[in-house]
């Protein structure tokens, strides 16, 4: 039987706890809160400090036979280096929030031009000319002439973003400073422009990109066109490239933080508490966009449903599906996702994504589709947030902007730029198909026995769509016709190499011939002696 005078162990424990100073409890509470906050906002400062060499690597996914990687990306030091986030922004959530609330954007002024689409819609094109940045004169209003050959970078913003967004200002200023002309194609109803038709933009609306590029090609025929898409703008850009294939006037493109698969993204953004906060914040932005154009939405959509929306999915259900004539929200997401168009991309395309992106999940990245397409190089980093990628102690620059400018600079100086191919049409006035000189004849017919015979272009009916590719497998009955220059270039054998091989393999034949002639000459001499 227990002695009633013996104190309980719990009493002894409480007495011991009372003896601990209160400040020690405060220290423990601060430590627990710090650990909780560190994990909640997904800080990686300690990991960067200890494992910077390994965790900061930039990962490249590409086809082993990709000419874009070997000819362009392999020359980009930024893409073969490391990305280390700003120490006091070593969190995807801090980076994303800081970018949207401040972002330290450069200060400059755009030159605005309005473009009127055929359906009556108005698109604001905000220009930043290289000469404006070079002269450091905000009042410089020099126009671009039709004969100007300076490359033009067309920027497609993200959801509810316009040219005033911090990340677009970083991109426009640094690209113009690199010697390019930049134009930001604002979405309809954004950039301070009213909606002047019954057509609104959405995550899969590519028609505005198509008409703006055609307009720029007509206005500046000598200037090569490139495109940069960010977030939803990246999804629109990749979808457009897949739809157009070889017909696009773009020479190259870059997609930054694309959501890729909108259905997967919809499930992801409503999965956890942190993602639901972003979902709610973006919904508020969409509702603000709708309020700017309330008369049109009241007439075309469910206005009461828009006001009650608590998620992007709710907004798309009450607004986008009504305006875009989609049966369901899932139908809209499936038809608008760019993943299904990746295989049809025919221009050099650099895709950059952060694996810790709090809005666009890595689960939606089409890894194998990007690897299978020789025109695409996919770049991923372990950190960076959504469209942030701040670097340096002062967070004054964005890593992806630097990588984009280096890639476009290398591409514009290479022979791997895309050349538009226009298919002939008998109804609307045919234009001759443009084809690079390296793909022009004479063509070769490689037979079963390895013999090569010249054929003309009309006979080349079995030539594949991409004339610069070489068949990896040749069956016993397959005949492949190729441009002689393409054959030499793709197999990495030059005329000099072929000549060298011929000389080396010909030496025995020359020796046999000389031996035969020498013996024939010696026979009369031997006969006369005998």
Coordinates of C-alpha atoms in Angstrom, one line a residue:
X1 CA 0.0 0.0 0.0
X2 CA 1.3 3.4 -1.0
X3 CA 2.4 5.8 1.7
X4 CA 0.0 8.8 1.6
X5 CA 2.8 11.0 2.7
X6 CA 4.9 10.2 -0.4
X7 CA 4.5 12.9 -3.0
X8 CA 3.2 11.9 -6.5
X9 CA 5.6 11.8 -9.4
X10 CA 3.4 14.3 -11.2
X11 CA 3.6 16.7 -8.2
X12 CA 7.3 16.4 -8.3
X13 CA 7.3 17.1 -12.1
X14 CA 5.1 20.2 -11.6
X15 CA 7.4 21.5 -8.9
X16 CA 10.4 21.0 -11.1
X17 CA 8.7 22.8 -14.0
X18 CA 7.9 25.7 -11.7
X19 CA 11.6 26.0 -10.9
X20 CA 12.5 26.6 -14.6
X21 CA 12.7 30.4 -15.4
X22 CA 9.9 31.8 -17.5
X23 CA 12.3 33.2 -20.1
X24 CA 13.4 29.6 -20.9
X25 CA 9.8 28.8 -21.8
X26 CA 9.8 31.8 -24.1
X27 CA 13.0 30.6 -25.7
X28 CA 11.5 27.2 -26.3
X29 CA 8.3 28.7 -27.7
X30 CA 10.3 30.9 -30.1
X31 CA 12.3 27.8 -31.2
X32 CA 9.1 25.8 -31.8
X33 CA 7.5 28.6 -33.7
X34 CA 10.7 29.1 -35.8
X35 CA 10.8 25.5 -36.8
X36 CA 7.1 25.5 -37.6
X37 CA 7.4 28.7 -39.7
X38 CA 10.6 27.4 -41.4
X39 CA 8.7 24.3 -42.6
X40 CA 5.4 26.1 -43.3
X41 CA 6.9 28.6 -45.8
X42 CA 9.3 25.9 -47.0
X43 CA 12.5 27.8 -46.2
X44 CA 15.6 26.2 -47.7
X45 CA 18.3 28.6 -46.4
X46 CA 20.1 26.0 -44.3
X47 CA 20.0 23.5 -47.2
X48 CA 21.4 26.0 -49.6
X49 CA 24.2 26.9 -47.1
X50 CA 25.2 23.2 -46.6
X51 CA 24.3 21.6 -49.9
X52 CA 24.6 24.5 -52.3
X53 CA 26.8 22.6 -54.8
X54 CA 24.3 19.8 -55.2
X55 CA 20.9 21.5 -54.7
X56 CA 21.7 24.5 -56.8
X57 CA 22.3 22.6 -60.0
X58 CA 20.3 23.4 -63.1
X59 CA 18.7 20.3 -64.6
X60 CA 18.5 20.0 -68.4
X61 CA 16.1 17.6 -70.1
X62 CA 16.5 17.2 -73.8
X63 CA 16.7 14.7 -76.7
X64 CA 20.3 13.3 -77.1
X65 CA 20.1 14.1 -80.8
X66 CA 18.7 17.7 -80.2
X67 CA 20.5 20.2 -82.4
X68 CA 19.0 23.0 -80.2
X69 CA 20.9 21.7 -77.2
X70 CA 24.2 20.9 -79.0
X71 CA 24.1 24.1 -81.1
X72 CA 22.6 26.7 -78.8
X73 CA 22.0 25.6 -75.1
X74 CA 25.5 24.1 -74.8
X75 CA 26.9 27.6 -75.3
X76 CA 24.8 29.1 -72.5
X77 CA 26.8 29.3 -69.3
X78 CA 23.8 30.3 -67.2
X79 CA 22.0 27.1 -68.0
X80 CA 25.0 25.0 -67.2
X81 CA 25.6 26.8 -63.9
X82 CA 23.7 26.9 -60.6
X83 CA 20.8 28.9 -59.2
X84 CA 21.0 30.0 -55.6
X85 CA 18.2 32.0 -54.2
X86 CA 18.6 35.3 -52.4
X87 CA 19.3 34.2 -48.7
X88 CA 16.5 36.3 -47.2
X89 CA 14.0 35.1 -49.9
X90 CA 15.0 31.4 -49.6
X91 CA 11.4 30.2 -49.8
X92 CA 9.1 29.7 -52.8
X93 CA 6.3 31.5 -51.0
X94 CA 8.4 34.5 -49.9
X95 CA 9.8 34.8 -53.5
X96 CA 6.4 34.7 -55.1
X97 CA 4.8 37.1 -52.6
X98 CA 7.8 39.6 -52.8
X99 CA 7.6 39.5 -56.6
X100 CA 3.9 40.4 -56.6
X101 CA 4.0 43.0 -53.8
X102 CA 7.2 44.8 -54.8
X103 CA 9.8 43.0 -57.0
X104 CA 12.2 45.9 -57.2
X105 CA 11.4 46.6 -60.9
X106 CA 13.4 49.0 -63.0
X107 CA 11.9 52.3 -63.8
X108 CA 11.1 53.2 -67.4
X109 CA 8.2 54.2 -69.7
X110 CA 6.6 52.1 -72.4
X111 CA 5.5 53.4 -75.8
X112 CA 1.9 52.2 -76.3
X113 CA 0.2 51.3 -79.6
X114 CA -3.3 49.9 -80.0
X115 CA -4.0 47.0 -82.3
X116 CA -7.6 46.3 -83.4
X117 CA -8.5 42.7 -84.1
X118 CA -10.9 41.6 -86.8
X119 CA -13.6 40.9 -84.3
X120 CA -13.4 44.5 -82.9
X121 CA -11.3 43.6 -79.9
X122 CA -8.5 45.9 -78.8
X123 CA -5.1 44.8 -77.7
X124 CA -2.6 47.1 -76.1
X125 CA 1.0 46.7 -77.4
X126 CA 3.5 48.2 -75.0
X127 CA 6.9 48.8 -76.6
X128 CA 10.4 49.2 -75.1
X129 CA 12.9 50.0 -77.8
X130 CA 16.5 49.3 -77.5
X131 CA 17.4 52.9 -78.2
X132 CA 15.2 54.1 -75.3
X133 CA 17.2 52.1 -72.9
X134 CA 20.6 52.8 -74.5
X135 CA 20.0 56.6 -74.6
X136 CA 18.6 56.5 -71.0
X137 CA 16.0 59.1 -72.3
X138 CA 12.4 58.3 -71.2
X139 CA 11.1 60.9 -73.7
X140 CA 12.8 59.3 -76.7
X141 CA 10.0 58.2 -79.0
X142 CA 12.0 56.9 -82.0
X143 CA 9.9 54.6 -84.2
X144 CA 11.0 51.3 -85.6
X145 CA 11.4 51.4 -89.4
X146 CA 10.3 48.6 -91.8
X147 CA 14.0 48.0 -92.7
X148 CA 15.0 47.6 -89.1
X149 CA 16.6 44.1 -88.5
X150 CA 16.8 44.3 -84.7
X151 CA 15.2 41.2 -83.2
X152 CA 11.8 41.7 -81.6
X153 CA 10.8 39.8 -78.4
X154 CA 7.0 39.4 -78.1
X155 CA 6.0 38.9 -74.4
X156 CA 2.8 37.1 -73.4
X157 CA 1.9 37.9 -69.8
X158 CA 0.4 35.6 -67.1
X159 CA -3.1 35.5 -65.6
X160 CA -4.4 39.1 -64.8
X161 CA -0.8 40.5 -65.4
X162 CA -0.1 43.3 -67.7
X163 CA 3.0 45.3 -68.7
X164 CA 3.2 47.1 -65.3
X165 CA 3.9 43.8 -63.5
X166 CA 7.3 43.7 -61.8
X167 CA 8.6 40.6 -63.5
X168 CA 7.6 41.9 -66.9
X169 CA 9.4 45.1 -66.3
X170 CA 12.5 43.1 -65.3
X171 CA 12.2 41.1 -68.5
X172 CA 11.5 44.0 -70.8
X173 CA 14.3 46.3 -69.5
X174 CA 17.0 43.6 -69.5
X175 CA 16.0 42.3 -72.9
X176 CA 16.0 45.8 -74.4
X177 CA 19.3 46.5 -72.7
X178 CA 20.7 43.4 -74.5
X179 CA 20.0 45.1 -77.9
X180 CA 16.5 43.9 -78.6
X181 CA 13.2 45.6 -79.2
X182 CA 10.5 44.3 -76.8
X183 CA 6.7 44.4 -77.1
X184 CA 4.3 43.2 -74.4
X185 CA 1.1 42.0 -75.9
X186 CA -1.4 42.7 -73.1
X187 CA -4.4 40.5 -72.8
X188 CA -7.8 41.9 -73.8
X189 CA -9.2 44.1 -71.0
X190 CA -5.9 44.5 -69.3
X191 CA -3.3 47.3 -69.3
X192 CA -6.0 50.0 -68.9
X193 CA -7.9 49.1 -72.1
X194 CA -11.6 48.4 -72.2
X195 CA -13.0 45.2 -73.8
X196 CA -14.5 46.3 -77.1
X197 CA -15.9 43.0 -78.3
X198 CA -17.7 40.0 -76.8
X199 CA -14.4 38.0 -76.8
X200 CA -12.3 37.6 -73.7
X201 CA -8.9 35.9 -73.2
X202 CA -8.5 32.6 -71.4
X203 CA -5.8 30.1 -70.7
X204 CA -6.2 28.4 -74.1
X205 CA -7.0 31.5 -76.3
X206 CA -4.3 31.6 -79.0
X207 CA -6.0 33.7 -81.6
X208 CA -4.7 37.0 -80.2
X209 CA -1.1 35.7 -80.3
X210 CA -1.6 34.6 -83.9
X211 CA -3.0 37.9 -85.2
X212 CA -0.5 40.0 -83.3
X213 CA 2.5 38.0 -84.7
X214 CA 1.0 38.3 -88.2
X215 CA 0.6 42.0 -87.7
X216 CA 4.2 42.4 -86.5
X217 CA 5.6 40.3 -89.3
X218 CA 3.7 42.6 -91.8
X219 CA 4.9 45.8 -90.1
X220 CA 8.5 44.8 -89.6
X221 CA 9.3 42.1 -92.2
X222 CA 13.1 42.4 -91.8
X223 CA 13.1 41.9 -88.0
X224 CA 13.2 38.3 -86.7
X225 CA 10.4 37.5 -84.2
X226 CA 10.8 35.6 -80.9
X227 CA 8.3 35.0 -78.2
X228 CA 8.4 34.7 -74.4
X229 CA 5.4 33.4 -72.5
X230 CA 5.0 33.6 -68.7
X231 CA 2.7 31.4 -66.6
X232 CA -0.6 31.2 -68.4
X233 CA 1.0 33.1 -71.2
X234 CA 3.5 30.2 -71.5
X235 CA 0.7 27.8 -71.8
X236 CA -0.9 29.9 -74.5
X237 CA 2.4 30.2 -76.3
X238 CA 3.2 26.4 -76.3
X239 CA -0.4 25.7 -77.4
X240 CA 0.0 28.2 -80.2
X241 CA 3.3 26.7 -81.3
X242 CA 1.8 23.2 -81.4
X243 CA -1.2 24.4 -83.4
X244 CA 0.9 26.3 -86.0
X245 CA 3.8 23.8 -86.3
X246 CA 6.1 24.9 -89.2
X247 CA 3.8 27.8 -90.2
X248 CA 4.6 30.1 -87.3
X249 CA 6.7 33.2 -88.1
X250 CA 8.6 32.8 -84.8
X251 CA 12.3 32.0 -85.0
X252 CA 12.4 30.8 -81.4
X253 CA 10.5 30.9 -78.1
X254 CA 10.8 30.6 -74.3
X255 CA 8.1 29.4 -71.9
X256 CA 8.5 30.3 -68.2
X257 CA 6.6 28.5 -65.4
X258 CA 4.0 27.1 -67.6
X259 CA 1.1 25.2 -65.9
X260 CA 1.2 22.7 -68.7
X261 CA -1.9 20.6 -67.7
X262 CA -4.7 22.7 -66.4
X263 CA -6.7 19.8 -65.0
X264 CA -3.7 18.6 -62.9
X265 CA -3.1 22.2 -61.9
X266 CA -6.7 22.6 -60.8
X267 CA -6.5 19.6 -58.5
X268 CA -3.1 20.8 -57.1
X269 CA -4.1 24.3 -56.2
X270 CA -7.1 23.1 -54.2
X271 CA -5.2 20.3 -52.4
X272 CA -3.5 22.0 -49.4
X273 CA -4.1 25.0 -47.3
X274 CA -1.2 27.0 -48.7
X275 CA -2.3 26.3 -52.3
X276 CA -5.9 27.3 -51.4
X277 CA -4.6 30.7 -50.3
X278 CA -3.1 31.2 -53.7
X279 CA -6.3 30.0 -55.3
X280 CA -8.3 32.5 -53.4
X281 CA -5.9 35.4 -54.1
X282 CA -6.0 34.7 -57.9
X283 CA -9.8 34.5 -57.7
X284 CA -9.9 37.9 -56.2
X285 CA -7.8 39.2 -59.1
X286 CA -10.1 37.6 -61.6
X287 CA -13.1 39.1 -59.9
X288 CA -11.4 42.5 -60.1
X289 CA -10.9 41.9 -63.8
X290 CA -14.5 41.0 -64.2
X291 CA -15.7 44.1 -62.4
X292 CA -13.7 46.3 -64.8
X293 CA -15.9 44.8 -67.6
X294 CA -19.1 44.2 -65.7
X295 CA -21.5 45.2 -68.6
X296 CA -20.1 42.5 -70.9
X297 CA -19.9 39.8 -68.2
X298 CA -23.5 40.6 -67.0
X299 CA -24.7 40.1 -70.5
X300 CA -22.5 37.1 -71.5
X301 CA -22.0 35.2 -68.2
X302 CA -23.4 34.5 -64.8
X303 CA -22.6 37.7 -63.0
X304 CA -24.0 36.6 -59.6
X305 CA -22.0 33.4 -59.8
X306 CA -18.9 35.4 -60.6
X307 CA -19.4 37.5 -57.5
X308 CA -19.8 34.4 -55.3
X309 CA -16.8 32.6 -56.7
X310 CA -14.3 31.4 -54.1
X311 CA -11.9 29.6 -56.4
X312 CA -10.5 29.8 -60.0
X313 CA -12.7 26.8 -60.8
X314 CA -15.8 28.6 -59.7
X315 CA -14.9 31.7 -61.8
X316 CA -14.2 29.5 -64.8
X317 CA -17.6 27.8 -64.3
X318 CA -19.5 31.0 -64.1
X319 CA -17.5 33.1 -66.6
X320 CA -15.1 31.3 -68.9
X321 CA -17.4 28.4 -69.8
X322 CA -20.2 30.8 -70.6
X323 CA -18.1 33.2 -72.7
X324 CA -16.0 30.5 -74.4
X325 CA -18.9 28.1 -75.0
X326 CA -17.3 25.2 -73.1
X327 CA -19.6 22.4 -71.8
X328 CA -17.9 22.0 -68.4
X329 CA -14.9 23.3 -66.6
X330 CA -13.0 20.1 -67.1
X331 CA -13.7 20.3 -70.8
X332 CA -12.2 23.8 -70.9
X333 CA -9.1 22.6 -68.9
X334 CA -8.5 19.6 -71.2
X335 CA -8.9 21.6 -74.4
X336 CA -6.8 24.5 -73.2
X337 CA -3.8 22.5 -71.8
X338 CA -0.6 22.8 -73.8
X339 CA 0.7 19.3 -72.9
X340 CA -1.1 17.7 -75.8
X341 CA 0.6 20.1 -78.2
X342 CA 4.2 19.7 -77.1
X343 CA 5.0 17.0 -79.7
X344 CA 4.0 19.4 -82.6
X345 CA 6.3 22.2 -81.6
X346 CA 8.6 22.9 -84.6
X347 CA 10.6 25.9 -83.4
X348 CA 13.5 26.1 -80.9
X349 CA 11.8 26.2 -77.5
X350 CA 13.3 26.7 -74.0
X351 CA 11.1 25.8 -71.1
X352 CA 12.0 26.9 -67.5
X353 CA 10.2 25.6 -64.4
X354 CA 10.9 25.6 -60.7
X355 CA 10.2 22.3 -58.9
X356 CA 9.0 24.2 -55.8
X357 CA 6.5 26.4 -57.8
X358 CA 3.6 26.9 -55.4
X359 CA 1.1 27.5 -58.3
X360 CA 2.2 25.3 -61.2
X361 CA 3.0 21.8 -59.9
X362 CA 5.9 19.7 -61.2
X363 CA 3.4 16.9 -61.5
X364 CA 2.1 18.5 -64.7
X365 CA 5.4 18.9 -66.5
X366 CA 5.5 16.7 -69.6
X367 CA 8.9 15.2 -69.0
X368 CA 8.9 12.5 -71.7
X369 CA 7.1 14.6 -74.3
X370 CA 9.8 17.3 -74.0
X371 CA 12.5 14.8 -74.2
X372 CA 11.1 13.2 -77.3
X373 CA 10.9 16.6 -79.2
X374 CA 14.3 17.6 -80.6
X375 CA 13.3 21.2 -80.7
X376 CA 12.6 21.5 -76.9
X377 CA 15.0 21.9 -74.0
X378 CA 13.4 21.7 -70.6
X379 CA 15.2 23.4 -67.7
X380 CA 14.3 22.8 -64.1
X381 CA 15.6 24.2 -60.9
X382 CA 15.0 23.0 -57.3
X383 CA 13.9 26.4 -56.2
X384 CA 12.7 29.7 -57.6
X385 CA 9.0 30.0 -56.8
X386 CA 6.5 31.2 -59.4
X387 CA 8.2 33.6 -61.9
X388 CA 10.6 34.8 -59.2
X389 CA 14.0 33.2 -59.2
X390 CA 15.6 36.2 -57.3
X391 CA 19.3 36.1 -57.0
X392 CA 22.0 38.1 -55.3
X393 CA 22.1 39.6 -51.8
X394 CA 19.9 42.5 -52.9
X395 CA 17.4 40.5 -55.0
X396 CA 17.8 43.1 -57.8
X397 CA 17.7 40.6 -60.7
X398 CA 15.8 37.5 -61.8
X399 CA 17.7 34.4 -62.8
X400 CA 15.3 33.3 -65.5
X401 CA 15.5 36.7 -67.2
X402 CA 19.2 36.3 -67.5
X403 CA 18.9 32.7 -68.8
X404 CA 16.2 33.7 -71.3
X405 CA 18.3 36.6 -72.7
X406 CA 21.4 34.4 -73.0
X407 CA 19.5 31.6 -74.8
X408 CA 17.8 34.0 -77.3
X409 CA 21.1 35.8 -77.9
X410 CA 22.8 32.5 -78.7
X411 CA 19.9 31.3 -80.9
X412 CA 19.7 34.6 -82.9
X413 CA 23.3 34.2 -83.8
X414 CA 23.0 30.6 -84.8
X415 CA 21.8 28.6 -87.8
X416 CA 19.2 26.9 -85.8
X417 CA 16.5 29.6 -85.9
X418 CA 13.2 28.4 -87.3
X419 CA 12.3 29.4 -90.9
X420 CA 8.6 29.7 -91.6
X421 CA 7.1 27.3 -94.0
X422 CA 3.9 28.3 -95.7
X423 CA 1.7 25.7 -97.2
X424 CA 0.3 26.4 -100.7
X425 CA -3.5 27.1 -100.7
X426 CA -5.4 27.3 -104.0
X427 CA -8.3 29.3 -102.7
X428 CA -6.7 32.3 -101.0
X429 CA -3.7 32.9 -103.2
X430 CA -0.9 30.5 -103.0
X431 CA 2.5 31.5 -101.6
X432 CA 5.5 29.4 -102.4
X433 CA 6.7 27.3 -99.6
X434 CA 9.8 28.8 -98.0
X435 CA 12.5 26.3 -97.4
X436 CA 16.1 26.8 -96.1
X437 CA 18.8 26.4 -98.7
X438 CA 20.3 23.6 -96.8
X439 CA 17.2 21.5 -97.4
X440 CA 17.2 22.1 -101.2
X441 CA 18.5 19.5 -103.8
X442 CA 20.2 17.6 -105.1
X443 CA 18.5 14.8 -103.2
X444 CA 19.8 11.3 -102.8
X445 CA 18.1 7.9 -103.0
X446 CA 19.7 5.4 -100.7
X447 CA 18.9 1.9 -102.0
X448 CA 19.1 -1.5 -100.4
X449 CA 22.6 -2.2 -101.5
X450 CA 23.9 1.2 -100.1
X451 CA 24.2 2.7 -103.6
X452 CA 23.3 6.4 -103.9
X453 CA 21.5 7.9 -106.8
X454 CA 20.4 11.5 -107.4
X455 CA 16.7 12.3 -107.7
X456 CA 14.8 15.5 -108.3
X457 CA 12.4 17.2 -105.8
X458 CA 9.3 15.9 -107.4
X459 CA 10.4 12.3 -107.0
X460 CA 11.1 12.8 -103.4
X461 CA 7.7 11.6 -102.2
X462 CA 9.0 9.6 -99.3
X463 CA 11.0 12.4 -97.7
X464 CA 10.0 12.9 -94.0
X465 CA 8.5 16.1 -92.7
X466 CA 11.7 17.2 -91.1
X467 CA 14.3 17.2 -93.9
X468 CA 17.2 17.7 -91.4
X469 CA 16.7 14.4 -89.6
X470 CA 18.5 11.2 -90.6
X471 CA 16.8 7.8 -90.3
X472 CA 18.2 5.8 -87.4
X473 CA 16.9 2.6 -88.8
X474 CA 16.9 1.5 -92.4
X475 CA 14.9 -1.6 -93.2
X476 CA 15.7 -3.9 -96.2
X477 CA 13.1 -2.3 -98.4
X478 CA 13.2 1.3 -97.1
X479 CA 14.5 4.0 -99.5
X480 CA 15.3 7.3 -97.9
X481 CA 15.9 10.4 -100.0
X482 CA 18.0 13.2 -98.5
X483 CA 19.7 16.4 -99.4
X484 CA 23.4 15.8 -99.8
X485 CA 24.2 18.7 -97.5
X486 CA 21.8 17.5 -94.8
X487 CA 23.2 13.9 -95.1
X488 CA 26.8 15.1 -94.6
X489 CA 25.8 17.5 -91.8
X490 CA 23.6 15.3 -89.8
X491 CA 25.9 12.3 -89.8
X492 CA 28.8 14.7 -89.0
X493 CA 30.8 13.7 -92.0
X494 CA 32.2 16.5 -94.1
X495 CA 33.5 16.3 -97.6
X496 CA 37.0 16.3 -96.2
X497 CA 36.3 13.3 -94.1
X498 CA 34.9 11.5 -97.0
X499 CA 38.0 12.4 -99.1
X500 CA 40.2 11.2 -96.3
X501 CA 38.4 7.9 -96.1
X502 CA 38.7 7.5 -99.9
X503 CA 42.4 8.2 -99.8
X504 CA 43.2 5.8 -97.1
X505 CA 41.0 3.0 -98.5
X506 CA 42.4 3.7 -102.0
X507 CA 46.1 3.2 -101.1
X508 CA 46.0 -0.6 -101.5
X509 CA 44.3 -0.3 -104.9
X510 CA 47.0 2.2 -106.0
X511 CA 49.7 -0.2 -104.7
X512 CA 48.2 -3.1 -106.6
X513 CA 47.9 -1.1 -109.8
X514 CA 51.6 0.0 -109.6
X515 CA 52.7 -3.5 -108.8
X516 CA 50.8 -4.8 -111.9
X517 CA 52.3 -2.2 -114.2
X518 CA 55.8 -2.8 -112.8
X519 CA 55.6 -6.5 -113.4
X520 CA 54.2 -6.0 -116.9
X521 CA 57.2 -3.8 -117.7
X522 CA 59.7 -6.2 -116.3
X523 CA 58.5 -9.2 -118.4
X524 CA 60.1 -7.9 -121.7
X525 CA 63.4 -7.2 -120.0
X526 CA 63.5 -10.7 -118.5
X527 CA 62.7 -12.3 -121.9
X528 CA 65.5 -10.4 -123.6
X529 CA 68.1 -11.5 -121.0
X530 CA 67.1 -15.1 -121.4

